[in-house]
PDB file of C-alpha atoms in Angstrom:
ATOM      1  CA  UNK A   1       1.035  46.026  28.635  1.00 72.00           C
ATOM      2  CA  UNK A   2       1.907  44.888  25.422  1.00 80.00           C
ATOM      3  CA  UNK A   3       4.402  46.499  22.790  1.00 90.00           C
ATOM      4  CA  UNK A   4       2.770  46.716  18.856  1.00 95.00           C
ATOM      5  CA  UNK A   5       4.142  47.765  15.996  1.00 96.00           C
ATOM      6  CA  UNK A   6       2.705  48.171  12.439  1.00 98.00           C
ATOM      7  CA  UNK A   7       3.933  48.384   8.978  1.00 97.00           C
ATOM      8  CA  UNK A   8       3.305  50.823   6.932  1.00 97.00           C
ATOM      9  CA  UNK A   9       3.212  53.738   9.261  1.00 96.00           C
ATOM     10  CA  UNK A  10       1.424  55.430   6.213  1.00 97.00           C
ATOM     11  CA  UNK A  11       1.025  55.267   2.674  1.00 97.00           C
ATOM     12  CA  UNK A  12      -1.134  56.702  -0.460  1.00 98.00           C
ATOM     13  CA  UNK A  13      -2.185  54.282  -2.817  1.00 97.00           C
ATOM     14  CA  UNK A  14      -4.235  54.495  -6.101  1.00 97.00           C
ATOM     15  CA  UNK A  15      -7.683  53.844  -6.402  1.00 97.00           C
ATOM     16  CA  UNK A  16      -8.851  50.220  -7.101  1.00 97.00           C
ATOM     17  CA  UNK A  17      -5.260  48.849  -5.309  1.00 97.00           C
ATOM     18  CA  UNK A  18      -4.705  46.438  -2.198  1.00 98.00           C
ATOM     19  CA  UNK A  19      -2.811  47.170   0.382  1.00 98.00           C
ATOM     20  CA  UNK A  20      -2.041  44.983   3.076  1.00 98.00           C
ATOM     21  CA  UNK A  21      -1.162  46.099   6.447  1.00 98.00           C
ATOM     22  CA  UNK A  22       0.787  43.935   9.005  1.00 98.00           C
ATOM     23  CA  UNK A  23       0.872  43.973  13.029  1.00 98.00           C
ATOM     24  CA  UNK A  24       3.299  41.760  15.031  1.00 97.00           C
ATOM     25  CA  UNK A  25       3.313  42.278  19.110  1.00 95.00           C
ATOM     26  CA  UNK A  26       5.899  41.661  21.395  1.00 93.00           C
ATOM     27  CA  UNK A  27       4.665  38.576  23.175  1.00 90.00           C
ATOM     28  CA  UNK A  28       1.627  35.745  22.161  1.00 89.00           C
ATOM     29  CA  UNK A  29      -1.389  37.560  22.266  1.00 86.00           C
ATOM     30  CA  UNK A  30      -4.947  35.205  22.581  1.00 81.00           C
ATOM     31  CA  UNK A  31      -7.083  38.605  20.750  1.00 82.00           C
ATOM     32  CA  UNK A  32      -6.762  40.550  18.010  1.00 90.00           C
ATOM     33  CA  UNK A  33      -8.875  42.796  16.844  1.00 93.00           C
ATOM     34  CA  UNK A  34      -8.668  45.338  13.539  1.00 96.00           C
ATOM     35  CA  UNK A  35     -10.150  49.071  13.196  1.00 96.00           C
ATOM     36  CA  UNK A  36     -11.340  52.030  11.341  1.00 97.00           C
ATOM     37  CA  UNK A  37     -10.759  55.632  12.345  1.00 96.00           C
ATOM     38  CA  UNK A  38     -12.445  57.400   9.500  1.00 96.00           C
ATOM     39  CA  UNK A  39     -11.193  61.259   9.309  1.00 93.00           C
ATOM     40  CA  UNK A  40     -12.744  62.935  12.378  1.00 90.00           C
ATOM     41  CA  UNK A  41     -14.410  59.870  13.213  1.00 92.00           C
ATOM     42  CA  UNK A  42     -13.880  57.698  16.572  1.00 92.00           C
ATOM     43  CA  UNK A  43     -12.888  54.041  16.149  1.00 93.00           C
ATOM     44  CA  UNK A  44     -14.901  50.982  14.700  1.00 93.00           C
ATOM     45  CA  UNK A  45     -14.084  47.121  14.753  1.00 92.00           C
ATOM     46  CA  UNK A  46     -13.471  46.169  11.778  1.00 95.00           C
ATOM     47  CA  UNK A  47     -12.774  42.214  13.172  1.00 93.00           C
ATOM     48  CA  UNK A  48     -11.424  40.087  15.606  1.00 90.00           C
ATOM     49  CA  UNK A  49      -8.416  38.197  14.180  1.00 91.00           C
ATOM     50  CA  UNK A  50      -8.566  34.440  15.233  1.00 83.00           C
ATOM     51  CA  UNK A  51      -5.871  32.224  15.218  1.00 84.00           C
ATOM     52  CA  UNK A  52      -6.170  29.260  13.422  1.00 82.00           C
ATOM     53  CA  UNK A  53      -9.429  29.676  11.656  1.00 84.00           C
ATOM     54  CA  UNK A  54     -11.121  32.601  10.061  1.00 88.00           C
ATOM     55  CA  UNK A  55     -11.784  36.332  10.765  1.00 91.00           C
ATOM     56  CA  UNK A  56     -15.127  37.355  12.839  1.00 90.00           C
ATOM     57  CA  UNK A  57     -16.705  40.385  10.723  1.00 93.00           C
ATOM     58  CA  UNK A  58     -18.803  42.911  12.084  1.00 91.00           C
ATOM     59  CA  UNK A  59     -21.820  44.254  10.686  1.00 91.00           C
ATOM     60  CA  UNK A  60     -20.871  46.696   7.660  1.00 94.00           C
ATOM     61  CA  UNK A  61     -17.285  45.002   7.114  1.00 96.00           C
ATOM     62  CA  UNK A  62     -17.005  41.603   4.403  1.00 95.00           C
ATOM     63  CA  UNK A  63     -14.262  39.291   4.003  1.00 96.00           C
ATOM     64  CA  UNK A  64     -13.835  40.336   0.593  1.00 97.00           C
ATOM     65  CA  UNK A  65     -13.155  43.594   0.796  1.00 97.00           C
ATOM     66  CA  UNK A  66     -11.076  43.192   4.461  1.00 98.00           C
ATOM     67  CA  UNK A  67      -9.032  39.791   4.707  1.00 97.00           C
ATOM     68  CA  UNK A  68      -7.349  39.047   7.503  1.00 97.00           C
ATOM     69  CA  UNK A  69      -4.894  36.510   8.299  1.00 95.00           C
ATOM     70  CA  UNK A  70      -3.623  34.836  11.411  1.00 94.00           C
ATOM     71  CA  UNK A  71      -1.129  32.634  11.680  1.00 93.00           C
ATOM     72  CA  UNK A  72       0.160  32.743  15.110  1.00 92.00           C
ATOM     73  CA  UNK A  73      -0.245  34.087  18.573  1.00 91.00           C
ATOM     74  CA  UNK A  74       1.730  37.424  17.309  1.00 94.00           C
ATOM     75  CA  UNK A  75       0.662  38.317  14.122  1.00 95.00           C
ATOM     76  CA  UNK A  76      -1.950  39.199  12.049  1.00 96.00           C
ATOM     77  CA  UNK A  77      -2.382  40.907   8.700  1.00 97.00           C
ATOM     78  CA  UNK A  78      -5.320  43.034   7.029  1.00 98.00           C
ATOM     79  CA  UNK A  79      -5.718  43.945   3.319  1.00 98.00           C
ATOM     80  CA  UNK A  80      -7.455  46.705   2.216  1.00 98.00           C
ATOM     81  CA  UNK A  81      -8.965  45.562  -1.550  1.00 98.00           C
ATOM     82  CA  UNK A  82      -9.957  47.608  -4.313  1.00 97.00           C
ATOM     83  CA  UNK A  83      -9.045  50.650  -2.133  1.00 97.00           C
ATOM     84  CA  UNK A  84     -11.206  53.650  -3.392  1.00 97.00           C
ATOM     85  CA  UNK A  85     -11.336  57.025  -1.707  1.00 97.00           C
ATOM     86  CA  UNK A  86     -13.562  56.211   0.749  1.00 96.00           C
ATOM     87  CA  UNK A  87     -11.133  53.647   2.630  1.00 97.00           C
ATOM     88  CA  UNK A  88      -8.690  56.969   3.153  1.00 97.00           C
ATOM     89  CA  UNK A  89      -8.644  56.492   7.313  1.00 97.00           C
ATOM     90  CA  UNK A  90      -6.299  55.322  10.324  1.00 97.00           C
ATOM     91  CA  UNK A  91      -6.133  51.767  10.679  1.00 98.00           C
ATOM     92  CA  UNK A  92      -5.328  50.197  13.923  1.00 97.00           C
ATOM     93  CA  UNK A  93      -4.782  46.772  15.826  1.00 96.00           C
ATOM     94  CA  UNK A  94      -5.295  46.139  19.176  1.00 94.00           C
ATOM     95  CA  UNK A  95      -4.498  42.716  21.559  1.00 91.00           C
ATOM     96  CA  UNK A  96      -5.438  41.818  24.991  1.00 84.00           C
ATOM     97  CA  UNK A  97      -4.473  39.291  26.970  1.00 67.00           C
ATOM     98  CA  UNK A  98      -7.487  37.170  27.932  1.00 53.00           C
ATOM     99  CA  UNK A  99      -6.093  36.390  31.766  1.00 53.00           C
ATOM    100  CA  UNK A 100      -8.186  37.629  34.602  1.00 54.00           C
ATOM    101  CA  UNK A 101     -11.102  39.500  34.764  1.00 55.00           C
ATOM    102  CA  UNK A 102     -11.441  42.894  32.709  1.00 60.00           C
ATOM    103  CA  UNK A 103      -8.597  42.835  30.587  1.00 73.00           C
ATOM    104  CA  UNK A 104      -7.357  45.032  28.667  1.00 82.00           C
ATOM    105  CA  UNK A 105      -6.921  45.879  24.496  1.00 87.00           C
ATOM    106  CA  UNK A 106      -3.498  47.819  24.097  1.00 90.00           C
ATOM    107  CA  UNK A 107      -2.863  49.295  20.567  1.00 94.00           C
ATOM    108  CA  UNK A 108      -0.798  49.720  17.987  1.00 96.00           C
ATOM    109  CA  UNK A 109       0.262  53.312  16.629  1.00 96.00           C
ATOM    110  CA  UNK A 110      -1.721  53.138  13.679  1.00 97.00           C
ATOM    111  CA  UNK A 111      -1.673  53.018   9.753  1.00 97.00           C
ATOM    112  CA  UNK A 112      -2.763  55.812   8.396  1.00 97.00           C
ATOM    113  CA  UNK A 113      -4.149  55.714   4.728  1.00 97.00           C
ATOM    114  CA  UNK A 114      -4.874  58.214   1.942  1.00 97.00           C
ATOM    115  CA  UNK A 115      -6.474  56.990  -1.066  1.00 97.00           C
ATOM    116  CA  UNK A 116      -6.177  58.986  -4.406  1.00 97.00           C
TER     117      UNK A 116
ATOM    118  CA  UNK B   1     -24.305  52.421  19.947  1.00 57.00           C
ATOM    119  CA  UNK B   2     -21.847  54.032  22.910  1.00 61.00           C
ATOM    120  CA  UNK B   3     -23.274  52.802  26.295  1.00 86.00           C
ATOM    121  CA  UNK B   4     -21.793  56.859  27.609  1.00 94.00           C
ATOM    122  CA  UNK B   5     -22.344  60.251  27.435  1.00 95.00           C
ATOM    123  CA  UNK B   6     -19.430  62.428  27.863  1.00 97.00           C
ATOM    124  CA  UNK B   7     -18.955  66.079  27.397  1.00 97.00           C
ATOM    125  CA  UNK B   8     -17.655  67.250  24.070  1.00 97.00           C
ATOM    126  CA  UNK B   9     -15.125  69.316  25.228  1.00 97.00           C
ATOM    127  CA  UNK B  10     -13.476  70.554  28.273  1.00 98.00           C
ATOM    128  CA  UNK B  11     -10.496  72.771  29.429  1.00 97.00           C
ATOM    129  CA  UNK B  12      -8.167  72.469  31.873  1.00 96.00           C
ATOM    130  CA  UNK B  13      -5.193  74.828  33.059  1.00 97.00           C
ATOM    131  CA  UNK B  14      -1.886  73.345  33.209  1.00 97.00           C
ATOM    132  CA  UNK B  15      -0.746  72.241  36.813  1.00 96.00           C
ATOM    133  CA  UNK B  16      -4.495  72.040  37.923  1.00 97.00           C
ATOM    134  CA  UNK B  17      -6.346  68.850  38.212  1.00 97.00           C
ATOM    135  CA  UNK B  18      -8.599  67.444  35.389  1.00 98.00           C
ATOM    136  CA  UNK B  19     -11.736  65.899  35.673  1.00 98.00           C
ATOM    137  CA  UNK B  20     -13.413  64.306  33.085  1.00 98.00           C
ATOM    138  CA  UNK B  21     -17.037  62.590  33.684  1.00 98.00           C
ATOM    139  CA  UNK B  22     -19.337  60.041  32.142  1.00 97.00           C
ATOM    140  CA  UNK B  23     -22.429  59.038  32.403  1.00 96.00           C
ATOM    141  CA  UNK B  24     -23.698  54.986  31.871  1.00 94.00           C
ATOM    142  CA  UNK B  25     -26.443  54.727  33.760  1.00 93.00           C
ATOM    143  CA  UNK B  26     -27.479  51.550  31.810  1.00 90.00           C
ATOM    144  CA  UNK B  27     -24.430  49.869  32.815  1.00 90.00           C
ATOM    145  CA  UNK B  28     -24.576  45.992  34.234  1.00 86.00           C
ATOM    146  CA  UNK B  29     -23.302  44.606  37.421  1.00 84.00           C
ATOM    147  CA  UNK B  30     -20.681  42.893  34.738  1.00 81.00           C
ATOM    148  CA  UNK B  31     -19.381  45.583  33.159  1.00 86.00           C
ATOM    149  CA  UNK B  32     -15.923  47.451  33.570  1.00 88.00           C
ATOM    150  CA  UNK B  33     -15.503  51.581  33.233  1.00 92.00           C
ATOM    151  CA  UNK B  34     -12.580  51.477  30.752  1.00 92.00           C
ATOM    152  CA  UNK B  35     -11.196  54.639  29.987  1.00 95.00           C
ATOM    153  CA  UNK B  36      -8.284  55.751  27.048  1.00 96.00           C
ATOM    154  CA  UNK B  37      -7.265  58.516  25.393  1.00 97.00           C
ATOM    155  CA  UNK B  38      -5.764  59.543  21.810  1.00 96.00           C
ATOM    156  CA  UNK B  39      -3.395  62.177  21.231  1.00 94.00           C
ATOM    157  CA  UNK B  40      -3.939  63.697  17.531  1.00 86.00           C
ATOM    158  CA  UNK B  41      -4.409  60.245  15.708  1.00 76.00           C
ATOM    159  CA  UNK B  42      -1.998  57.792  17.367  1.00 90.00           C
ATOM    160  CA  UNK B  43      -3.256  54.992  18.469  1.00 94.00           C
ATOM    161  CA  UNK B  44      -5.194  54.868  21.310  1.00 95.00           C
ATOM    162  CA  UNK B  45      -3.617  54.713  24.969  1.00 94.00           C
ATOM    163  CA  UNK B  46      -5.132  52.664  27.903  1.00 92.00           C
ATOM    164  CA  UNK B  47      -5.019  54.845  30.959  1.00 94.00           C
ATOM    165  CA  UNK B  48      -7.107  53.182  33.555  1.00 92.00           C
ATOM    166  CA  UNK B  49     -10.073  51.071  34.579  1.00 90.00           C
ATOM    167  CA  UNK B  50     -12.300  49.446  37.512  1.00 90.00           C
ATOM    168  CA  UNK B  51     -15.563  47.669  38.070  1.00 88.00           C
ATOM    169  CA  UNK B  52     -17.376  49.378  41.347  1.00 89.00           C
ATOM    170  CA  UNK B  53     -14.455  50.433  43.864  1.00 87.00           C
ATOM    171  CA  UNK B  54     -12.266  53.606  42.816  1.00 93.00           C
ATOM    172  CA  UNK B  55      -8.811  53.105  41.256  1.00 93.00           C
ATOM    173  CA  UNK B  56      -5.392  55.003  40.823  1.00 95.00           C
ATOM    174  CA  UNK B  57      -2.669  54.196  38.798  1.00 92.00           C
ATOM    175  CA  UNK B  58       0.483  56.365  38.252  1.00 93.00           C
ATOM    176  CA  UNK B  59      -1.616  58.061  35.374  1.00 94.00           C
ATOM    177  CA  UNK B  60      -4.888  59.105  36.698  1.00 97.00           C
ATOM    178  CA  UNK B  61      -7.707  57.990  39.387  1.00 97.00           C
ATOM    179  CA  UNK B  62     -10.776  56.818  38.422  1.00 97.00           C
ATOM    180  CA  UNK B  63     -13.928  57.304  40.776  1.00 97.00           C
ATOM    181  CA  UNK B  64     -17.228  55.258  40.367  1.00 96.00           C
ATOM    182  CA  UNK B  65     -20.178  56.550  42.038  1.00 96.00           C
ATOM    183  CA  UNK B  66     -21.808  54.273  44.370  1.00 95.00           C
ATOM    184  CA  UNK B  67     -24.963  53.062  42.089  1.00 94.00           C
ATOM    185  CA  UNK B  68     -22.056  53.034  38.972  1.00 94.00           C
ATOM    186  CA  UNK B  69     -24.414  55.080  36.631  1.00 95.00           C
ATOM    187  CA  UNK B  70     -21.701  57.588  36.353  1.00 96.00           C
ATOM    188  CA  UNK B  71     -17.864  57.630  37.267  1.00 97.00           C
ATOM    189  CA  UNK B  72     -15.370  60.383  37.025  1.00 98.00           C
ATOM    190  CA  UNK B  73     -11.417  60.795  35.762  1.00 98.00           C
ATOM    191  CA  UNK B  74      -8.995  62.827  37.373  1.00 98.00           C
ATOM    192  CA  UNK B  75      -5.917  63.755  35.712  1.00 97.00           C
ATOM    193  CA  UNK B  76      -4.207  65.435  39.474  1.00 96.00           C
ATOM    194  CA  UNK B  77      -1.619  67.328  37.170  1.00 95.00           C
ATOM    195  CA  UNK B  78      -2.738  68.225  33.841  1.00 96.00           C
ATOM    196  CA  UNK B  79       0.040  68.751  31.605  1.00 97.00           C
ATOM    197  CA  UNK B  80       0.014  70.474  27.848  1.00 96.00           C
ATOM    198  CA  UNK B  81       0.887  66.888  26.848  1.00 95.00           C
ATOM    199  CA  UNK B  82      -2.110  65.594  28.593  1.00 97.00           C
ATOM    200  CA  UNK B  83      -4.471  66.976  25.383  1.00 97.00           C
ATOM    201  CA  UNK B  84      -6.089  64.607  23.662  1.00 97.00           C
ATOM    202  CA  UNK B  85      -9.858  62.994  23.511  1.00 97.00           C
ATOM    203  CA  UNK B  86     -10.702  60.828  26.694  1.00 98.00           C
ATOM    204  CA  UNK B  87     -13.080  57.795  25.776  1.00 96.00           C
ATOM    205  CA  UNK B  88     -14.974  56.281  28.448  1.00 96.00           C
ATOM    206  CA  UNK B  89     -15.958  53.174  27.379  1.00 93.00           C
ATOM    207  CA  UNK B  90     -18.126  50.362  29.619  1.00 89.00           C
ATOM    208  CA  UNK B  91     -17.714  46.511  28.609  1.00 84.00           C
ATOM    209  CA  UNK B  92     -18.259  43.124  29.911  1.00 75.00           C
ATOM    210  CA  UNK B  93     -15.463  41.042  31.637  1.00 64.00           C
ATOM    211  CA  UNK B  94     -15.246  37.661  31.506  1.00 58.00           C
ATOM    212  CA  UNK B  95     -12.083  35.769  33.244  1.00 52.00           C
ATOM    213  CA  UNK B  96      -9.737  34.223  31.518  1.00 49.00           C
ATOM    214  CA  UNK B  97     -11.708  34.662  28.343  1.00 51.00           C
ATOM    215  CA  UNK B  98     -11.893  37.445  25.490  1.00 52.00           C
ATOM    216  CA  UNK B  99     -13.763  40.845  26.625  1.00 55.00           C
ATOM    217  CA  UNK B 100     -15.176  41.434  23.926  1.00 64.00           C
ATOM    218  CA  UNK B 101     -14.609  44.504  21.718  1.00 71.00           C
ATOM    219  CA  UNK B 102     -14.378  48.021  22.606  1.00 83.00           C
ATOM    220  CA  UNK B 103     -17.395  50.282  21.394  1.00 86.00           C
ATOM    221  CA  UNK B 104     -15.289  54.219  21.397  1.00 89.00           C
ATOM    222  CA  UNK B 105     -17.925  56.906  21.403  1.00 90.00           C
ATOM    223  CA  UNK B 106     -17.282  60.266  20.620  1.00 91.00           C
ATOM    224  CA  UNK B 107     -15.161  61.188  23.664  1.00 95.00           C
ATOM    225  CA  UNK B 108     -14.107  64.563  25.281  1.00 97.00           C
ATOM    226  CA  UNK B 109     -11.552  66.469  23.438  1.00 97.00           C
ATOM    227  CA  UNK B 110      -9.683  67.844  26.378  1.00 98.00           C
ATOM    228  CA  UNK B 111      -7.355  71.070  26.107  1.00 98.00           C
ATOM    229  CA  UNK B 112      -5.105  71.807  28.377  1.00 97.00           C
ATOM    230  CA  UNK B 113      -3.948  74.989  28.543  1.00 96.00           C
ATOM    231  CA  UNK B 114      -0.744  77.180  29.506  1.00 95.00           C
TER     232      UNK B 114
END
């Protein structure tokens, strides 16, 4: 398994602010991946974090909007920009470890965000 | 879109055994029967998963049917701590390379119940 902590636990932020949310793991870590819990909503990738170059997007989600940094094998970062009400939702990373066949994603606990 | 169909809800009475299904009767001969759970908004917890032959961990047992168009988990002991929505999720594994990401459907909210 893998142990995954990220910082804030939670905060409320003002309309049209950033806010940049950081998860470190226990151990190097080839994936990363960011998502979106919206309220009463399952999860959606946001991205896959990759190390060394840039962020792969999925459809609906812009670099712009969701940067993400890398810069080694246990961290990763993700800003939320010009935050408006509709970005108020849990925020979580996940890693796996690519060895093996059918690995597995672990997560982390979660940021949870309430724009105002 | 989710490649499962799982029931929206389900109880369960404490001590008795749960068991949640899914249905994926598009799944490939590639893909792996992952299957988590997430109690009230915490981050979601790995619990199990297998490609064709049934699995137990110290958690749960998972059992696949035969043609793998549906699979089953059983929780032997439910517990009031064991309530929380159960995702069954099927995705590709490669070795030694990234799985890909995980597509969550809507899940069954289990409730387990004194």
């Amino acid at each position: 398994s893998a142990v995954i902590s990220q910082k804030p636990s939670r905060d409320i932020c003002q309309r049209g602010t950033s806010l940049t949310i950081q998860c470190q793991v226990d151990s190097q870590v080839t994936m990363m991946f960011w998502y979106r819990q919206q309220p009463g909503q399952s999860l959606t990738l946001i991205a896959t974090a990759n190390q060394g170059s840039e962020a792969t997007y999925e459809s609906g989600f812009v670099i712009d909007k969701f940067p993400i940094s890398r810069p080694n094998l246990t961290f990763s970062t993700l800003t939320v920009s010009n935050m408006s009400p509709e970005d108020s939702s849990i925020y979580l990373c996940s890693v796996e470890r690519g060895v093996g066949y059918g690995e597995t994603q672990y997560f982390g606990p979660g940021t949870r965000l309430l724009v105002l | 879109d989710a490649k499962t169909t799982q029931p929206p809800s389900m109880d369960c009475a404490e001590g008795r055994a749960a068991n949640l299904p899914c249905n994926h009767s598009t799944i490939s001969g590639n893909e792996y029967v992952y299957w988590y759970r997430q109690i009230h908004s915490q981050g979601p917890q790995y619990i199990i998963h297998g490609l064709k032959n049934n699995e137990t961990n110290e958690m749960a047992s998972l059992i696949i049917t035969e043609d793998r168009k549906s699979s089953t988990l059983i929780l032997p002991h439910a517990t009031l701590r064991d309530t929380a929505v159960y995702y069954c999720i099927v995705r590709v594994g490669y070795y030694g390379g990234s799985q890909g990401n995980l597509i969550f459907g809507k899940g069954t909210k289990l409730s387990v119940k004194p």
